Amino acid sequence: MKLKESNRINAEALYELKSVVDPQVNEKGQECLYVLTSICKETDKYYSNIFYKRLDTLDTTQWTFGKDRNYSPRWSPNGEQVVFISNRSGKNQLFLLNKQGGEAKQLTFLANGVSNPVWSPDSKEIAFQCNLKMGETVEDKENITEKKEEKVTSLEVTNMKYKSDGKGFWDGSYDHIAIINIESGDLEQITSGENNYYVQSWSPDGQYIAISADESDEKDFSFIADIYLYNRKERNWKKVTESNGSYGKATWTPDSKRLGLIGSGREYENATLSKIWVYDLESDYLQCLTPEWDVNVGDYAIGDFQQGSVTPGILWGEDNESFTFLGTDHGNTIVYFGNISGAIYPSLIDNHHVYGLSTGGSLKRAIVAISTPTHPGDLYTLNLETGEVQQITDVNKEFAETHTFSEAEPLQFHSRDGWELHGWLMKPQDFKAGEKYPMVVEIHGGPHAMYANSYFHEFQTLTSNGFAVLFINPRGSHGYGQQFVDAVRGDYGGKDYEDIMDAVDYCLETFDFIDASRLGVTGGSYGGFMTNWIIGHTDRFKAAVTQRSISNWISFYGVSDIGYYFTDWQIKADLNDIETLWKHSPLAYVNNMQTPLLILHGEKDFRCPIEQAEQLFIALKVQKKETKFVRFPESNHELSRSGKPTLRIERLNYINNWFLKYV
């Protein structure tokens, strides 16, 4: 029996679905704040508001209203006030709400906006980040009003890191940290100079503010983030880490004697697994608690739905020795328990994606945000001692009652050279035994990311249109240990390609409902590279869609915001080795490409610049190959996840319609 059209999950369903993120439990553990994001169809913009929930009665109250972005709610330590960020005045500014009610009070008025509020332990001050050009301060009068539109002028470039996807061209400004007194409104800037500084956390005794920064002289070739302690009273600094990697998510024990960090060295460049570190202030000693643990600390699952999810660092308990945290493992993100003795065990392990975690300081109960392939996401209480969970929000209840989601069946199989591989297969939403169905292979980006037991709107639209969907974590993916994630470096288009093709063969041998003559393939970023690579090395796919892809490593080296170092890390070659760069470039195999190819690319993508798509399109058209090129204006590398809603929907429809036409 065919699905009713009203039950199908189409691209436009994004207008109906809501994203719930960033749970924040107060220190008493009885109240929780969270952020709910929706899309306003009339304005074609996202808007988010803050909700309050009592955890004993589960009563819910909406605390902010309107069609602006209100997010990052943070309880004051005394539990009486909440600071949050809102763009209601034009730029992102700090606003203060009293728990007892009343209008929100705007605290900051900086021209470039602010981010990342962190309370002082006495609830009298708030540290935050702001963007300042050289010579500017937070107290400059011209910086306290909205700046006038700047005239078009030339851009003088002297640094290699002069552009960044999502931010655009560097304008000579730096991220700095300031503190505001919430009673007087007085501002104090605590960092300055030609470095970026990021506030992490404030010690419970009020003495230190943990800050991350890269103070190396040669920024173009530096890829570190050190942790510093700023002594609030003495106005001096102490460096905690040794400039050998990237460290962050700094959190304090209740007694302020230890600082927990998440970070890694550069042993495998950007493929190095994150570890848990603890710095003891009394002994001045930094120790890695997980040196041999082959699990990546944090949430590295990839998706296309949640807006503004926040991954915490390690969350300490009352005993100053125990903590809870998130880890990425075998297609799931898991809540783990650990302590300074090195013990680690799961508190919540299931086939799901935990994308939010908050405890309020107690290790008895947590609030977690959980998504599954058939559940976009909600909040749950988690008993950290028993593992029992209870759902406390149901933000997409009405949608779920009227629409059909496709399950994701886990797959476990071996590659041709004996490596264990993991993935999922989703059946079409109107699946009927005995019939044959086309299958689309989806390939994630990164390559160091992980498909997970999480909601993926793109996949649901494909199954709604009658396609089976196969997605796996090939070599290079997180979640399967250090050797696995590192294996892709220097081997793009090698064993990773074989892993994907072995997954296709496994499905064709295992599931008789898949039509081997009707296969499609798509992916974005690295997944776009692999899509290009696949159609240059096999004709078994009837159609392909490449998104924000790489086609030419030689030009990518100089045009991407990360090209000159990412290419060296991943391909293990530079412009002194053109032969290797070209050997790994899909463009080198364009003569072999016979598969109808749809090319989707954002015009402001600085990560994989649109010239990568242009080269491929022209090369194919010269040879009269079947191809189409779609350019998305004002869109960067994040189009599929946080781009303009109408363009996200257009993109999904282009993908589905291409496969419906050619597969």
XYZ file of C-alpha atoms in Angstrom:
663
model
C 0.000 0.000 0.000
C 1.386 3.367 -1.025
C 1.871 6.160 1.487
C -0.558 9.036 1.399
C 1.111 12.166 0.090
C 0.347 13.950 3.365
C 2.341 11.312 5.282
C 5.474 11.704 3.219
C 8.446 13.556 4.672
C 9.362 16.041 1.974
C 11.924 18.824 1.878
C 9.316 21.395 2.948
C 8.793 19.518 6.221
C 11.698 21.586 7.560
C 9.139 24.374 8.025
C 7.204 22.190 10.471
C 10.011 20.545 12.428
C 11.499 22.087 15.584
C 15.008 21.697 16.966
C 15.519 21.472 20.745
C 19.068 21.998 21.998
C 21.357 23.227 24.774
C 19.744 21.963 28.005
C 20.991 23.894 31.039
C 20.237 22.571 34.544
C 20.595 24.928 37.509
C 22.906 24.106 40.411
C 20.080 22.771 42.552
C 19.158 20.373 39.775
C 15.451 21.194 39.876
C 15.080 23.522 36.900
C 16.161 23.391 33.278
C 16.378 25.854 30.408
C 16.570 24.910 26.745
C 16.412 26.480 23.288
C 13.764 25.714 20.675
C 14.463 26.727 17.071
C 11.952 26.932 14.216
C 11.792 28.445 10.746
C 9.617 31.420 9.881
C 8.375 30.765 6.355
C 7.356 34.383 5.755
C 10.794 35.832 6.563
C 12.790 32.757 5.470
C 14.774 32.912 8.701
C 15.381 30.806 11.779
C 14.114 31.991 15.113
C 14.748 30.544 18.552
C 13.328 31.031 22.003
C 14.201 29.974 25.528
C 11.967 27.655 27.537
C 11.937 26.875 31.257
C 10.978 23.512 32.732
C 10.588 22.412 36.328
C 12.029 18.929 36.653
C 9.769 17.805 39.507
C 6.429 18.678 37.877
C 7.693 18.907 34.248
C 5.700 22.128 33.875
C 7.005 24.206 30.977
C 7.023 27.978 30.477
C 8.214 29.949 27.477
C 10.564 32.704 28.639
C 11.320 34.596 25.416
C 9.090 35.340 22.452
C 9.208 36.717 18.954
C 10.946 35.812 15.697
C 14.514 36.681 16.760
C 17.353 34.374 17.767
C 17.423 33.969 21.558
C 19.937 31.367 22.688
C 22.822 30.378 25.029
C 20.832 30.689 28.276
C 23.099 30.420 31.328
C 21.956 30.309 34.944
C 23.579 32.626 37.449
C 25.270 30.573 40.207
C 22.694 31.825 42.743
C 19.919 30.609 40.447
C 18.078 33.933 40.426
C 18.949 35.254 36.970
C 19.648 34.058 33.460
C 21.912 35.644 30.877
C 21.315 34.851 27.220
C 22.246 36.103 23.775
C 19.731 37.736 21.452
C 19.882 39.525 18.106
C 16.632 41.401 18.777
C 18.506 44.732 18.720
C 20.310 43.934 15.471
C 23.560 42.376 16.714
C 24.040 39.527 19.161
C 24.060 41.108 22.617
C 23.827 39.936 26.224
C 20.403 40.149 27.869
C 19.485 39.475 31.484
C 16.272 37.866 32.725
C 15.118 37.694 36.322
C 13.772 34.287 37.262
C 10.830 35.933 38.987
C 9.698 37.550 35.734
C 9.790 40.882 33.959
C 11.301 42.149 30.737
C 14.766 41.146 29.639
C 17.385 43.845 30.193
C 19.997 44.478 27.509
C 23.479 44.460 29.049
C 25.836 45.024 26.117
C 25.712 47.391 23.149
C 28.868 46.516 21.221
C 28.887 47.207 17.496
C 30.195 43.777 16.523
C 28.080 41.883 19.037
C 29.151 39.419 21.723
C 29.175 35.676 22.404
C 29.797 32.979 24.999
C 28.634 34.394 28.367
C 30.276 32.980 31.525
C 29.093 33.943 35.029
C 31.321 34.898 37.937
C 30.684 32.640 40.962
C 29.201 35.526 42.979
C 26.613 36.171 40.223
C 27.703 39.813 39.963
C 29.714 39.744 36.743
C 29.675 38.067 33.350
C 32.679 37.388 31.133
C 32.083 37.267 27.386
C 33.794 37.432 24.003
C 33.714 40.348 21.607
C 35.324 41.199 18.288
C 37.631 44.233 18.193
C 39.984 45.732 15.651
C 43.457 46.825 16.653
C 43.224 49.949 18.754
C 39.557 49.448 19.619
C 38.371 48.772 23.150
C 35.005 47.806 24.608
C 34.750 51.283 26.145
C 35.192 53.243 22.907
C 32.097 55.310 22.252
C 32.182 54.469 18.565
C 32.070 50.798 19.477
C 29.000 51.116 21.684
C 26.653 52.006 18.839
C 25.920 50.193 15.621
C 28.639 50.991 13.096
C 27.649 52.621 9.839
C 27.953 50.602 6.669
C 31.561 50.609 5.580
C 32.495 51.787 2.105
C 33.661 49.306 -0.486
C 37.446 49.306 -0.471
C 40.387 47.150 -1.432
C 41.478 44.232 0.731
C 45.139 44.091 1.618
C 46.296 40.543 2.364
C 49.524 39.606 4.140
C 48.468 36.509 6.118
C 47.668 33.086 4.685
C 44.736 32.639 7.060
C 42.942 35.665 5.651
C 39.569 34.049 5.020
C 37.342 31.553 6.758
C 34.259 29.692 5.645
C 31.193 31.217 7.248
C 33.038 34.348 8.403
C 34.382 35.593 5.110
C 37.495 37.736 4.709
C 39.443 38.719 7.800
C 38.860 42.399 8.579
C 41.806 42.900 10.936
C 39.825 42.230 14.109
C 40.439 39.775 16.932
C 38.299 37.996 19.501
C 38.834 39.399 22.976
C 37.389 38.876 26.423
C 35.632 41.452 28.551
C 33.734 41.425 31.840
C 30.584 43.358 32.620
C 29.300 44.270 36.070
C 25.580 43.589 35.795
C 24.611 46.219 38.396
C 26.715 49.154 37.197
C 27.147 48.152 33.567
C 30.883 48.855 33.815
C 33.028 47.021 31.267
C 36.535 45.681 31.806
C 38.550 44.313 28.884
C 41.024 41.653 30.058
C 42.711 40.703 26.756
C 44.203 42.767 23.950
C 46.692 42.546 21.134
C 47.014 40.511 17.940
C 45.665 37.197 19.217
C 42.247 35.588 19.519
C 41.141 34.738 23.066
C 38.195 32.555 24.037
C 36.664 32.456 27.488
C 36.202 28.942 28.873
C 35.047 29.002 32.508
C 35.350 30.847 35.828
C 36.677 29.006 38.886
C 34.093 28.563 41.680
C 36.356 30.415 44.143
C 36.389 33.412 41.811
C 40.163 33.527 41.472
C 40.766 32.303 37.917
C 39.219 32.547 34.472
C 40.239 29.760 32.123
C 40.965 31.048 28.618
C 42.103 29.398 25.384
C 44.359 31.075 22.840
C 47.124 30.604 20.317
C 49.886 33.071 21.163
C 52.459 31.673 18.757
C 54.265 34.177 16.565
C 53.685 32.402 13.246
C 49.927 31.921 13.086
C 49.849 30.759 9.466
C 51.615 27.557 10.427
C 50.295 27.162 13.948
C 47.367 24.873 14.721
C 47.290 24.892 18.488
C 45.043 26.127 21.260
C 46.591 26.504 24.692
C 44.815 26.933 28.005
C 45.734 29.884 30.227
C 44.585 30.869 33.703
C 43.922 34.544 34.239
C 44.200 35.571 37.881
C 41.281 37.932 38.373
C 42.722 39.693 41.433
C 46.404 39.872 40.531
C 45.781 40.465 36.802
C 48.456 37.970 35.726
C 48.546 34.888 33.512
C 49.625 31.277 33.839
C 49.986 28.850 30.936
C 48.644 25.343 31.574
C 49.359 23.459 28.323
C 52.573 23.181 26.330
C 51.698 24.407 22.805
C 51.672 20.849 21.484
C 48.056 20.552 20.388
C 44.549 21.867 20.736
C 42.806 22.025 24.126
C 39.469 23.436 25.237
C 36.166 22.762 27.037
C 37.850 23.696 30.335
C 35.700 22.966 33.404
C 36.426 23.336 37.139
C 35.936 21.015 40.074
C 33.655 22.520 42.742
C 36.658 23.127 45.030
C 38.557 24.963 42.237
C 41.604 22.705 42.695
C 41.412 20.909 39.359
C 40.657 21.895 35.787
C 39.330 19.349 33.309
C 40.207 19.707 29.618
C 39.402 17.964 26.352
C 42.132 18.020 23.756
C 44.829 16.285 21.785
C 48.294 16.605 20.390
C 49.091 16.593 16.678
C 50.375 13.018 16.326
C 47.923 12.368 13.486
C 47.232 16.017 12.652
C 43.471 16.660 12.545
C 42.777 12.904 12.760
C 44.127 12.717 16.326
C 41.590 11.486 18.891
C 40.594 13.890 21.669
C 41.491 12.839 25.215
C 40.564 13.860 28.759
C 43.160 15.870 30.648
C 43.194 17.126 34.231
C 45.334 19.966 35.517
C 46.046 20.035 39.278
C 46.596 23.613 40.438
C 48.384 22.693 43.672
C 50.972 20.438 42.018
C 51.029 22.377 38.724
C 50.704 19.069 36.876
C 48.765 18.274 33.711
C 47.824 14.606 33.260
C 46.067 12.721 30.478
C 43.471 10.404 32.006
C 42.724 8.489 28.796
C 46.091 7.893 27.065
C 45.240 4.375 25.870
C 41.468 4.723 25.515
C 40.655 4.288 21.812
C 37.449 6.371 21.892
C 37.095 9.956 20.734
C 35.934 12.231 23.563
C 33.114 14.527 22.473
C 30.309 14.435 19.907
C 31.531 13.892 16.337
C 28.260 12.642 14.853
C 27.174 14.405 11.694
C 23.642 15.485 10.810
C 21.604 18.057 8.898
C 18.925 19.123 11.339
C 19.856 20.376 14.836
C 20.424 24.117 15.165
C 22.931 25.347 17.746
C 23.652 22.143 19.643
C 26.275 22.472 22.393
C 28.720 19.780 23.505
C 29.981 20.315 27.075
C 33.339 19.368 28.464
C 33.605 16.960 31.365
C 30.984 17.780 34.015
C 32.315 17.338 37.562
C 30.452 15.901 40.533
C 30.301 17.047 44.146
C 33.222 14.825 45.213
C 35.666 16.806 43.012
C 36.941 13.539 41.520
C 34.136 12.097 39.385
C 32.687 13.417 36.156
C 30.450 12.619 33.188
C 31.043 13.362 29.516
C 30.151 12.410 25.919
C 32.100 10.005 23.725
C 31.801 9.012 20.053
C 31.784 5.260 19.504
C 30.555 2.911 16.730
C 27.811 5.099 15.327
C 26.588 6.398 18.686
C 27.386 9.181 21.088
C 27.407 7.806 24.602
C 27.243 9.294 28.093
C 30.240 8.069 30.082
C 31.194 8.249 33.748
C 34.825 8.719 34.768
C 37.057 9.726 37.658
C 40.589 10.993 38.206
C 41.811 7.455 38.918
C 41.197 6.627 35.263
C 38.033 4.541 35.619
C 35.608 4.948 32.713
C 32.321 3.182 32.024
C 29.114 4.046 30.169
C 26.187 5.642 31.970
C 23.962 5.630 28.892
C 24.722 3.473 25.868
C 22.121 2.852 23.185
C 21.556 3.256 19.471
C 21.219 7.000 19.569
C 22.942 10.344 19.247
C 23.278 12.306 22.496
C 23.844 15.886 21.370
C 23.367 17.706 24.675
C 24.240 17.025 28.338
C 23.779 19.033 31.545
C 23.926 18.016 35.212
C 23.823 21.171 37.301
C 26.788 19.792 39.269
C 25.232 16.529 40.482
C 26.172 13.109 39.137
C 22.862 11.569 40.158
C 20.719 12.978 37.358
C 21.377 14.651 34.019
C 19.319 16.146 31.234
C 20.300 14.814 27.826
C 19.248 15.734 24.295
C 18.793 12.595 22.199
C 18.103 11.976 18.515
C 17.580 8.740 16.576
C 17.052 8.091 12.847
C 13.272 8.249 13.411
C 13.254 10.964 16.083
C 14.590 14.463 15.282
C 15.400 15.148 18.941
C 14.039 15.735 22.431
C 15.150 16.152 26.035
C 15.248 13.313 28.559
C 16.096 12.914 32.210
C 18.903 10.421 32.769
C 19.496 8.669 36.075
C 23.290 8.522 35.991
C 23.337 5.685 38.540
C 20.813 3.342 36.899
C 20.849 4.511 33.275
C 17.072 4.991 33.290
C 15.785 7.668 30.895
C 12.469 9.504 30.754
C 11.373 11.757 27.903
C 10.405 15.235 29.104
C 9.791 17.123 25.829
C 7.919 16.176 22.680
C 8.490 19.161 20.435
C 7.573 17.425 17.165
C 4.638 15.381 18.459
C 2.076 16.640 15.945
C 4.419 16.077 13.019
C 5.312 12.550 14.167
C 1.644 11.638 14.517
C 0.946 12.442 10.873
C 4.181 11.397 9.143
C 6.020 8.147 8.621
C 9.733 7.857 9.403
C 11.986 5.180 7.943
C 14.016 3.069 10.344
C 17.768 2.648 9.870
C 18.808 -0.998 10.047
C 22.393 -1.394 11.324
C 24.864 -3.263 9.126
C 28.026 -5.054 10.207
C 30.297 -6.546 7.560
C 33.943 -6.870 6.489
C 35.897 -5.118 3.775
C 37.763 -7.082 1.139
C 40.949 -6.791 3.221
C 39.270 -7.911 6.442
C 38.501 -4.624 8.232
C 35.262 -4.558 10.183
C 32.854 -1.954 8.799
C 29.643 -0.486 10.128
C 26.718 1.258 8.483
C 22.951 1.408 8.043
C 20.309 0.678 5.424
C 16.961 2.462 5.303
C 14.079 0.933 3.393
C 11.699 3.056 1.300
C 8.812 4.394 3.377
C 6.262 2.494 1.260
C 8.322 -0.720 1.264
C 6.507 -3.868 0.199
C 8.110 -7.307 0.343
C 8.750 -8.869 -3.041
C 9.226 -5.608 -4.893
C 12.493 -4.110 -6.158
C 13.678 -0.640 -5.161
C 16.451 1.733 -6.227
C 19.166 2.587 -3.678
C 21.061 5.819 -3.026
C 24.468 5.675 -1.330
C 25.173 8.635 0.973
C 28.788 9.574 1.898
C 29.599 11.897 4.793
C 32.105 14.754 4.831
C 35.106 15.330 6.996
C 36.439 12.809 6.293
C 36.896 12.681 10.073
C 33.224 12.693 11.061
C 30.758 9.910 11.807
C 27.348 8.920 10.574
C 25.325 7.986 13.630
C 22.001 6.747 14.912
C 20.705 10.265 14.428
C 17.973 11.985 12.461
C 18.925 12.956 8.903
C 16.253 14.883 7.058
C 17.854 14.321 3.646
C 17.681 10.554 4.111
C 14.011 10.675 5.086
C 13.123 12.661 1.959
C 14.840 10.053 -0.215
C 13.067 7.101 1.427
C 9.813 9.033 1.092
C 10.403 9.134 -2.657
C 10.867 5.376 -2.876
C 14.625 4.996 -2.475
C 16.502 2.729 -0.121
C 19.370 4.654 1.496
C 22.757 3.157 2.382
C 25.183 5.080 4.568
C 28.357 3.773 6.192
C 31.422 4.968 8.053
C 34.373 4.133 5.783
C 37.998 4.335 6.819
C 38.713 7.869 7.961
C 35.537 8.105 10.064
C 35.553 8.809 13.782
C 34.086 6.315 16.218
C 36.207 3.258 15.479
C 39.577 4.025 17.009
C 42.752 5.890 16.111
C 44.020 3.472 13.461
C 40.682 3.542 11.635
C 40.338 7.324 11.526
C 43.949 7.804 10.453
C 43.795 5.183 7.673
C 42.412 7.555 5.023
C 45.291 10.034 5.230
C 47.429 9.683 2.141
C 44.977 7.183 0.639
C 42.029 9.245 -0.622
C 40.283 7.159 -3.274
C 41.992 3.972 -2.110
C 40.719 1.778 0.704
C 38.001 4.321 1.568
C 36.601 3.880 -1.952
C 36.805 0.099 -1.578
C 34.952 0.273 1.754
C 32.008 2.060 0.126
C 31.904 -0.310 -2.829
C 32.173 -3.313 -0.488
C 29.155 -1.924 1.403
C 27.186 -1.727 -1.854
C 28.123 -5.313 -2.725
C 27.193 -6.498 0.764
C 23.733 -4.929 0.487
C 23.124 -6.392 -2.969
C 24.072 -9.842 -1.702
C 22.066 -9.535 1.532
C 18.888 -7.698 0.563
C 16.947 -9.015 -2.423
C 14.729 -5.937 -2.674
C 17.564 -3.701 -3.966
C 17.666 -3.256 -7.731
C 21.357 -3.492 -8.722
C 20.618 -1.695 -11.984
C 19.199 1.389 -10.207
C 21.888 2.823 -7.935
C 22.616 6.463 -7.093
C 25.397 8.087 -5.080
C 25.767 11.448 -3.356
C 27.760 13.217 -0.673
C 29.089 16.579 0.438
C 32.596 17.947 1.015
C 34.771 14.841 1.350
C 31.591 12.975 0.410
C 31.466 15.140 -2.715
C 35.080 14.291 -3.466
C 34.251 10.602 -3.101
C 31.161 10.937 -5.310
C 33.348 12.482 -8.020
C 35.962 9.790 -7.493
C 33.435 6.965 -7.692
C 31.945 7.999 -11.030
C 35.453 8.342 -12.415
C 36.235 4.749 -11.455
C 33.006 2.819 -12.056
C 29.892 3.045 -14.220
C 27.653 1.031 -11.923
C 25.727 4.098 -10.672
C 22.919 5.455 -12.850
C 23.065 8.955 -11.332
C 25.182 11.002 -8.953
C 24.862 14.275 -7.027
C 28.080 15.934 -5.857
C 27.774 18.639 -3.215
C 30.329 21.280 -2.094
C 32.971 18.942 -3.465
C 36.679 18.763 -4.185
C 37.654 17.940 -7.754
C 41.211 19.264 -8.083
C 43.720 19.071 -5.221
C 46.206 21.248 -7.106
C 43.974 24.325 -7.182
C 42.356 23.451 -3.839
C 45.771 23.912 -2.228
C 45.692 27.637 -2.890
C 42.010 28.597 -2.956
C 40.513 26.866 0.103
C 40.654 28.596 3.471
C 42.380 25.450 4.776
C 43.932 24.230 1.518
C 47.644 24.697 2.100
C 47.710 22.680 5.316
C 44.701 20.360 4.933
C 46.100 19.060 1.644
C 49.416 18.301 3.299
C 47.700 16.568 6.240
C 45.271 14.531 4.169
C 46.922 13.855 0.805
C 50.433 14.044 2.301
C 51.641 16.114 -0.638
C 52.052 19.778 -1.570
C 52.809 21.812 -4.687
C 56.238 20.226 -4.859
C 54.479 16.958 -5.654
C 51.980 17.835 -8.377
C 51.926 14.252 -9.583
C 50.489 12.961 -6.294
C 47.966 15.793 -6.014
C 46.737 15.127 -9.556
C 46.627 11.354 -9.007
C 44.143 11.896 -6.146
C 42.089 14.507 -8.065
C 38.744 13.317 -9.507
C 39.203 15.828 -12.331
C 42.040 13.664 -13.650
C 39.507 10.935 -14.420
C 36.832 13.040 -16.110
C 37.309 11.108 -19.366
C 35.983 8.030 -17.556
C 32.881 9.728 -16.135
C 29.710 8.495 -17.827
C 27.246 8.875 -14.935
C 24.741 11.779 -15.125
C 26.050 14.227 -12.518
C 24.265 17.044 -10.691
C 26.730 19.543 -9.181
C 25.493 21.578 -6.188
C 27.671 24.309 -4.689
C 27.406 27.437 -2.541
C 28.840 30.606 -4.051
C 30.391 31.724 -0.743
C 31.892 28.373 0.143
C 35.456 29.156 1.234
C 36.137 25.622 2.476
C 35.627 23.961 -0.903
C 35.445 27.008 -3.175
C 33.012 26.997 -6.062
C 35.844 26.910 -8.610
C 36.108 23.213 -7.737
C 32.590 22.756 -9.109
C 33.205 25.051 -12.064
C 36.212 23.069 -13.244
C 34.340 19.792 -13.077
C 31.252 21.170 -14.824
C 33.195 22.659 -17.731
C 35.334 19.538 -18.156
C 32.197 17.402 -18.380
C 30.356 19.771 -20.731
C 33.315 19.917 -23.103
C 32.932 16.162 -23.474
C 29.139 16.426 -23.904
C 28.511 14.519 -20.680
C 25.122 14.660 -18.908
C 25.511 17.216 -16.137
C 23.847 20.188 -14.488
C 25.415 22.853 -12.249
C 23.384 24.623 -9.529
C 24.908 27.610 -7.710
C 23.405 28.691 -4.390
C 23.872 32.440 -3.778
C 25.105 33.743 -0.417
C 25.681 30.150 0.741
C 28.752 28.750 2.432
C 29.930 25.228 3.259
C 27.144 24.849 5.833
C 24.282 25.199 3.343
C 22.799 21.757 4.044
C 22.819 22.253 7.807
C 22.274 25.906 8.660
C 21.864 27.643 5.320
C 18.986 29.867 4.243
C 15.843 27.709 4.684
C 14.500 28.188 1.150
C 17.872 27.230 -0.316
C 18.137 24.179 1.938
C 14.751 23.079 0.638
C 15.700 23.812 -2.973
C 18.821 21.713 -2.494
C 16.846 18.742 -1.161
C 14.407 18.952 -4.054
C 17.222 19.109 -6.599
C 18.741 15.945 -5.102
C 15.478 14.020 -5.053
C 14.378 15.131 -8.504
C 17.724 14.205 -10.075
C 17.534 10.687 -8.696
C 13.862 10.364 -9.638
C 14.755 11.337 -13.200
C 17.847 9.221 -13.732
C 17.589 6.304 -11.290
